[in-house]
mmCIF file with all atom_site columns, C-alpha atoms in Angstrom:
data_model
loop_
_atom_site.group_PDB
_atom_site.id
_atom_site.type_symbol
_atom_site.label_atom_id
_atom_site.label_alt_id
_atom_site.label_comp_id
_atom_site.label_asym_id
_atom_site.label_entity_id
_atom_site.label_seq_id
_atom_site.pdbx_PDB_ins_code
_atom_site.Cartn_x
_atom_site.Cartn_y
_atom_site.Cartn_z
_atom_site.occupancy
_atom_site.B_iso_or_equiv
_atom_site.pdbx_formal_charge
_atom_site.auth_seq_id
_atom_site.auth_comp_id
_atom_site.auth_asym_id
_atom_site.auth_atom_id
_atom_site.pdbx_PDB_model_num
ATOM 1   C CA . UNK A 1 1   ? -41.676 71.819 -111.895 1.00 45.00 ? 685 UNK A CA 1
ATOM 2   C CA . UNK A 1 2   ? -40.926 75.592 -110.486 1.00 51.00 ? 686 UNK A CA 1
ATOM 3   C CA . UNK A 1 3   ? -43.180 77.576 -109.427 1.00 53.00 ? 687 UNK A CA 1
ATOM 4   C CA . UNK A 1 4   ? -43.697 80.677 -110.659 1.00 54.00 ? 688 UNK A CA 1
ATOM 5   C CA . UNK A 1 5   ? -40.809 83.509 -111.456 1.00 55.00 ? 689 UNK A CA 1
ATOM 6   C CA . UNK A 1 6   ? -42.404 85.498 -109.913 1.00 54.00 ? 690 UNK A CA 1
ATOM 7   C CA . UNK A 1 7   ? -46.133 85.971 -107.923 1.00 49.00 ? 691 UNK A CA 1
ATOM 8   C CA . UNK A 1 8   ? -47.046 89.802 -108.077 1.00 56.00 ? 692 UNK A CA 1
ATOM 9   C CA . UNK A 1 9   ? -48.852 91.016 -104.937 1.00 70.00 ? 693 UNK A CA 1
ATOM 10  C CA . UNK A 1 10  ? -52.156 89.502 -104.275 1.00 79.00 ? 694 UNK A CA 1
ATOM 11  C CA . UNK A 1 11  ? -52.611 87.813 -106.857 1.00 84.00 ? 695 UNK A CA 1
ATOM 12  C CA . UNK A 1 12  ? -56.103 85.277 -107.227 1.00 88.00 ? 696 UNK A CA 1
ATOM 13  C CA . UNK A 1 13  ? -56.626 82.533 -109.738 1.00 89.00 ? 697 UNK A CA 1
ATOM 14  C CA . UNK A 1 14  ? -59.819 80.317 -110.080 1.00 93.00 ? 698 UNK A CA 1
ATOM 15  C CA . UNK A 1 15  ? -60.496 77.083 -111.386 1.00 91.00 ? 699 UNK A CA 1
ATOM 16  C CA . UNK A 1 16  ? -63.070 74.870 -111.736 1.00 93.00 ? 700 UNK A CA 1
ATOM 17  C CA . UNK A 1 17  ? -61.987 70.814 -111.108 1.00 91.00 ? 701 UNK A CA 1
ATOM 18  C CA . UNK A 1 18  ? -64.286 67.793 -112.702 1.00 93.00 ? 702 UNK A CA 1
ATOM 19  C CA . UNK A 1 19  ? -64.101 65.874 -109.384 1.00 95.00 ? 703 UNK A CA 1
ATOM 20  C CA . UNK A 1 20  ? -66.131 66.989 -106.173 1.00 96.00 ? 704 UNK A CA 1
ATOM 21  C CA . UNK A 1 21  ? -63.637 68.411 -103.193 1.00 96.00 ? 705 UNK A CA 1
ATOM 22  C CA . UNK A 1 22  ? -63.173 65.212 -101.326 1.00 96.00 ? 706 UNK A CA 1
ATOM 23  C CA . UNK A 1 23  ? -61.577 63.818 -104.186 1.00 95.00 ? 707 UNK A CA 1
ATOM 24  C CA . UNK A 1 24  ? -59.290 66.920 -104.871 1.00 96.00 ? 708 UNK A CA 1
ATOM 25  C CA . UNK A 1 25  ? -58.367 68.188 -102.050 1.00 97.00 ? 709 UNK A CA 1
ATOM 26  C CA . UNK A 1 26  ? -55.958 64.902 -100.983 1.00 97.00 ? 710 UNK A CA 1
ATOM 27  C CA . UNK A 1 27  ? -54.341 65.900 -103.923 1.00 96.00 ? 711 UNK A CA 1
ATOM 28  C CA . UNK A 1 28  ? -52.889 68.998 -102.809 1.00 97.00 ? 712 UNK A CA 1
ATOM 29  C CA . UNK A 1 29  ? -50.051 67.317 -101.182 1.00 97.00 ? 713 UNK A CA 1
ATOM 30  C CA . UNK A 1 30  ? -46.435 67.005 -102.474 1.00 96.00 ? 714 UNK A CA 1
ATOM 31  C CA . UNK A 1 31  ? -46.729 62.776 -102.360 1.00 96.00 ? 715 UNK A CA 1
ATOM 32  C CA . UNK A 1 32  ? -50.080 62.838 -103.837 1.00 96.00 ? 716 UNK A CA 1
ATOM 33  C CA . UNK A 1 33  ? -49.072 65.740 -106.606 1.00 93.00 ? 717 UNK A CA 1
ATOM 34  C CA . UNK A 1 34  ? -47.570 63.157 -108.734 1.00 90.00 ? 718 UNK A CA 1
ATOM 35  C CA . UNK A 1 35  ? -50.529 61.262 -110.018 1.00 90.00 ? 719 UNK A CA 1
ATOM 36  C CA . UNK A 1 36  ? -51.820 64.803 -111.798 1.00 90.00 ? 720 UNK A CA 1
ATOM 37  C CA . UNK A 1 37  ? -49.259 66.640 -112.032 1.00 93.00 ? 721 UNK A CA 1
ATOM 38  C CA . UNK A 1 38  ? -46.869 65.486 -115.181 1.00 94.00 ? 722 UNK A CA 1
ATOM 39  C CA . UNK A 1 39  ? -42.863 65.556 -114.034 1.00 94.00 ? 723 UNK A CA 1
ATOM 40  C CA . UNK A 1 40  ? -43.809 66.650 -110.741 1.00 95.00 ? 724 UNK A CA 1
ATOM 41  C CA . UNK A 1 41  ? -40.779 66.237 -108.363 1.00 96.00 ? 725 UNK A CA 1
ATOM 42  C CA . UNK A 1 42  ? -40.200 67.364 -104.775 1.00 97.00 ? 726 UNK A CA 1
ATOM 43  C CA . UNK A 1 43  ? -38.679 65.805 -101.735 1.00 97.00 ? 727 UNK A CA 1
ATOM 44  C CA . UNK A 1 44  ? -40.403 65.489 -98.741  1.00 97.00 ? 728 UNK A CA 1
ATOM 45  C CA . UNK A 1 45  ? -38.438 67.002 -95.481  1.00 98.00 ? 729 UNK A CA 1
ATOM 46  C CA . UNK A 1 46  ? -41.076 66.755 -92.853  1.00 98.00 ? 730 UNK A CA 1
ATOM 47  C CA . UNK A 1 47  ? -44.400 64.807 -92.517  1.00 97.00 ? 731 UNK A CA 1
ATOM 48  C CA . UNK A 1 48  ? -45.430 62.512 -89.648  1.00 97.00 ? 732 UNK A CA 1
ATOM 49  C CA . UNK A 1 49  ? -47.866 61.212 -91.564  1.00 96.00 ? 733 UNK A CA 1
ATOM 50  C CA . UNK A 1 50  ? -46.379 61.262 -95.303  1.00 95.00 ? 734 UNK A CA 1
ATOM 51  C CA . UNK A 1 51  ? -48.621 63.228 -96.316  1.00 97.00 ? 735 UNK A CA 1
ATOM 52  C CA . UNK A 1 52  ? -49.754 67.197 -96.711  1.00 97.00 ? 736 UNK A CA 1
ATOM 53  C CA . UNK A 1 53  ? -50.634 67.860 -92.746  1.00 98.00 ? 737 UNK A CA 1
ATOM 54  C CA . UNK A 1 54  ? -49.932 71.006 -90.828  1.00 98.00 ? 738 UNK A CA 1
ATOM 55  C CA . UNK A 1 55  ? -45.935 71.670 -90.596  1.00 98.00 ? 739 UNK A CA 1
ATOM 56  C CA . UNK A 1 56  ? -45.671 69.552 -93.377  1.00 98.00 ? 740 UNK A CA 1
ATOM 57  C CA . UNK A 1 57  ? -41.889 70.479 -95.230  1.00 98.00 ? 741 UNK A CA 1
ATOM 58  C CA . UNK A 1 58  ? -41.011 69.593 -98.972  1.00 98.00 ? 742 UNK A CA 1
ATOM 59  C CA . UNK A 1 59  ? -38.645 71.068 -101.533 1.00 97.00 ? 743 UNK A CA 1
ATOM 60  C CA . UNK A 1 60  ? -39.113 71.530 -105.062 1.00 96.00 ? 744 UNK A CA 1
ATOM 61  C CA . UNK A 1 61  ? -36.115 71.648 -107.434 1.00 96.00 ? 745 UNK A CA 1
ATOM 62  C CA . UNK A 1 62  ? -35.426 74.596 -109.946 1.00 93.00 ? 746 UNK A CA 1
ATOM 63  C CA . UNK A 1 63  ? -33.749 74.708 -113.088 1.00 92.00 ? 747 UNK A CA 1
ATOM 64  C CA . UNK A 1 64  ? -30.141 76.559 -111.380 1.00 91.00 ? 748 UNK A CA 1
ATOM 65  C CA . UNK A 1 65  ? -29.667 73.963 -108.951 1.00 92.00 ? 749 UNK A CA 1
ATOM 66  C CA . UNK A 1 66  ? -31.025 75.387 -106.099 1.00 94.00 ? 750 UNK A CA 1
ATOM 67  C CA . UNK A 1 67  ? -34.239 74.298 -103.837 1.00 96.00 ? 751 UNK A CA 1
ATOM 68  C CA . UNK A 1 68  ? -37.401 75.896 -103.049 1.00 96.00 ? 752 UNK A CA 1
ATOM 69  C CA . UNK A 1 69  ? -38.629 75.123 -99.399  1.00 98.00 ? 753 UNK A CA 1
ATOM 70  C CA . UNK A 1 70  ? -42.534 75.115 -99.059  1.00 98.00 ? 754 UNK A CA 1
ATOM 71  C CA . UNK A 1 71  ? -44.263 75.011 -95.665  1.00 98.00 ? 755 UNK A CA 1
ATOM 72  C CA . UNK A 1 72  ? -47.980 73.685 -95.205  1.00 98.00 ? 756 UNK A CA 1
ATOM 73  C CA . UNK A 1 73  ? -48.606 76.242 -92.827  1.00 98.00 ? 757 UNK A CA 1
ATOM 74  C CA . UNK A 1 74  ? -52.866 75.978 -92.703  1.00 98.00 ? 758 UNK A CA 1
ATOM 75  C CA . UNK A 1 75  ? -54.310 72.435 -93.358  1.00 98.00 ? 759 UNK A CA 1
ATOM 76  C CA . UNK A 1 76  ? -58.003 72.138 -92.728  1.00 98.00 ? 760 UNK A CA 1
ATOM 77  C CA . UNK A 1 77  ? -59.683 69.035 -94.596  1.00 97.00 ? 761 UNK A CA 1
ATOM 78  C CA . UNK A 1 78  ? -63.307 70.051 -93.332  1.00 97.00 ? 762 UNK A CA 1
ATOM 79  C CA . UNK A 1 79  ? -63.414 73.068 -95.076  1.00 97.00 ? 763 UNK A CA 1
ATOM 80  C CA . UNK A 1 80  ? -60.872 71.856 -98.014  1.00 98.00 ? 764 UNK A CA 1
ATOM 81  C CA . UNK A 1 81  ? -58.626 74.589 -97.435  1.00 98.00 ? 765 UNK A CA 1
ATOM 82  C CA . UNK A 1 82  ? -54.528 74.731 -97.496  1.00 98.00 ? 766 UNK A CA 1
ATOM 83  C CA . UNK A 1 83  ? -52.020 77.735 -97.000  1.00 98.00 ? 767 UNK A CA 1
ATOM 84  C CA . UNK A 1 84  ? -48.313 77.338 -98.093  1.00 98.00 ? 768 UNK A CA 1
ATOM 85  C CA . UNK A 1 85  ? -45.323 79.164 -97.235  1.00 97.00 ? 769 UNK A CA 1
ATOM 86  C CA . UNK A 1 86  ? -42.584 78.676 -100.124 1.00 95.00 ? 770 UNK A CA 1
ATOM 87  C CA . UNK A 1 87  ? -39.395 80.217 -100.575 1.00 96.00 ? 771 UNK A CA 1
ATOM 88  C CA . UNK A 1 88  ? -36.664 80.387 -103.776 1.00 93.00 ? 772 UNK A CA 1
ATOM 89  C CA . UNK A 1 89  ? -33.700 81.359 -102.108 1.00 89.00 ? 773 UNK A CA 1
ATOM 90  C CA . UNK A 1 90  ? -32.342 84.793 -102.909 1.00 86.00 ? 774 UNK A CA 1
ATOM 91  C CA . UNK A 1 91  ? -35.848 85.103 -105.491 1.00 86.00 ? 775 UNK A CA 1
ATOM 92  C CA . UNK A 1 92  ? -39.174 85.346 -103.570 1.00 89.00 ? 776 UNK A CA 1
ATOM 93  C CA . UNK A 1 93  ? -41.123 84.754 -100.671 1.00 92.00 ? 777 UNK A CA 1
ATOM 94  C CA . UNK A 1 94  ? -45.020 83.764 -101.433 1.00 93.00 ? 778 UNK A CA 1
ATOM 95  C CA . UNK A 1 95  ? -48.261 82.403 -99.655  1.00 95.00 ? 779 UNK A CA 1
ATOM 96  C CA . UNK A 1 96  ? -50.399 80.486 -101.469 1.00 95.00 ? 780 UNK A CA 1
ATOM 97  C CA . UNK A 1 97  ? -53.902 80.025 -100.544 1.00 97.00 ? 781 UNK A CA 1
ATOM 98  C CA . UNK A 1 98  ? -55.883 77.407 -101.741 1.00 97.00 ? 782 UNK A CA 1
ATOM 99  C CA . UNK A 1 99  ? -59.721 76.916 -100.850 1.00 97.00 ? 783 UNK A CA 1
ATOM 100 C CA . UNK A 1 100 ? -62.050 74.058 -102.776 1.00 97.00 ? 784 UNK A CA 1
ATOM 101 C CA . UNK A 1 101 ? -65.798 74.939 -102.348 1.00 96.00 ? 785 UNK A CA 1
ATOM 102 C CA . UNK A 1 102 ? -68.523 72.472 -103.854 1.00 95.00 ? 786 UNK A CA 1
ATOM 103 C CA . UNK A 1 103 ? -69.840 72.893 -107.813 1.00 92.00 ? 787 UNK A CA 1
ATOM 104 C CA . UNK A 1 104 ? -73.034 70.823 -107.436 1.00 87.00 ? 788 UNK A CA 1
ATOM 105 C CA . UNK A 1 105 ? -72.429 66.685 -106.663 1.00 86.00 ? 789 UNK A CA 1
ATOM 106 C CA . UNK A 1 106 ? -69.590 66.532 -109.064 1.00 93.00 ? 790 UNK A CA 1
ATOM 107 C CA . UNK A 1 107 ? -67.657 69.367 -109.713 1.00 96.00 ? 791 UNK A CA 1
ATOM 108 C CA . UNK A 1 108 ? -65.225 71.672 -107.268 1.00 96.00 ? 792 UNK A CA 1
ATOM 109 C CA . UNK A 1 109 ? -64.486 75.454 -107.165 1.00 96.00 ? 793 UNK A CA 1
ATOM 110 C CA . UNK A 1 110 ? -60.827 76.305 -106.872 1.00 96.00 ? 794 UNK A CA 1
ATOM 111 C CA . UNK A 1 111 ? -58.967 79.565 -105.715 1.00 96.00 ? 795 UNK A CA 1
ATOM 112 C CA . UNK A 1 112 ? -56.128 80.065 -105.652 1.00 95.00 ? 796 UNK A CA 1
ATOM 113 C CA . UNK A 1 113 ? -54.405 83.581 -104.446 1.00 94.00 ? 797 UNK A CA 1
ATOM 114 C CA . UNK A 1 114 ? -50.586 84.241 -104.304 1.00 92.00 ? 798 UNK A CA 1
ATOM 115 C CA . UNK A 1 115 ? -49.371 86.813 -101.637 1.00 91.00 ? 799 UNK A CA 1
#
């Protein structure tokens, strides 16, 4: 899966996700992508613990052969917020923001902003 073509500046998404945040936000991590995200594929370059940490390092593949590199470079599971780094060689340079915020006992607020 690529990401997108292209992210115009400052761009914000929301979302809203039917589980609460502790449940999402482990899934937010290039291992853990794979059980929602269909064809998902990336290879993990850095992680002591396997997981989405700070400093973690992953590619994803795109469709000309070539490798974007993504960078967790804010991780903080208290507040359910994580930053990315990615870059597509010779394409774009992006940060992507993602914060989870509580939607009652059940439910989870998601945005997302590209930079």
């Amino acid at each position: 899966m690529e990401p997108f073509p292209f992210a115009p500046t400052n761009q914000k998404f929301k979302a809203r996700n039917l589980a609460p945040p502790l449940t999402v936000f482990p899934l937010l991590c290039p291992v853990r992508e794979a059980e929602w995200a269909p064809g998902w594929k990336y290879r993990l370059i850095y992680s002591q613990s396997g997981f989405a940490e700070l400093g973690c390092v992953f590619t994803t593949p795109n469709s000309d052969a070539t490798e974007t590199v993504w960078v967790v470079t804010h991780y903080d599971p208290f507040e359910f917020e994580i930053h990315f780094a990615w870059v597509r060689p010779s394409h774009i340079a992006t940060r992507l923001e993602i914060v989870l915020t509580a939607a009652g006992d059940s439910q989870t607020h998601t945005r997302i902003r590209y930079i």
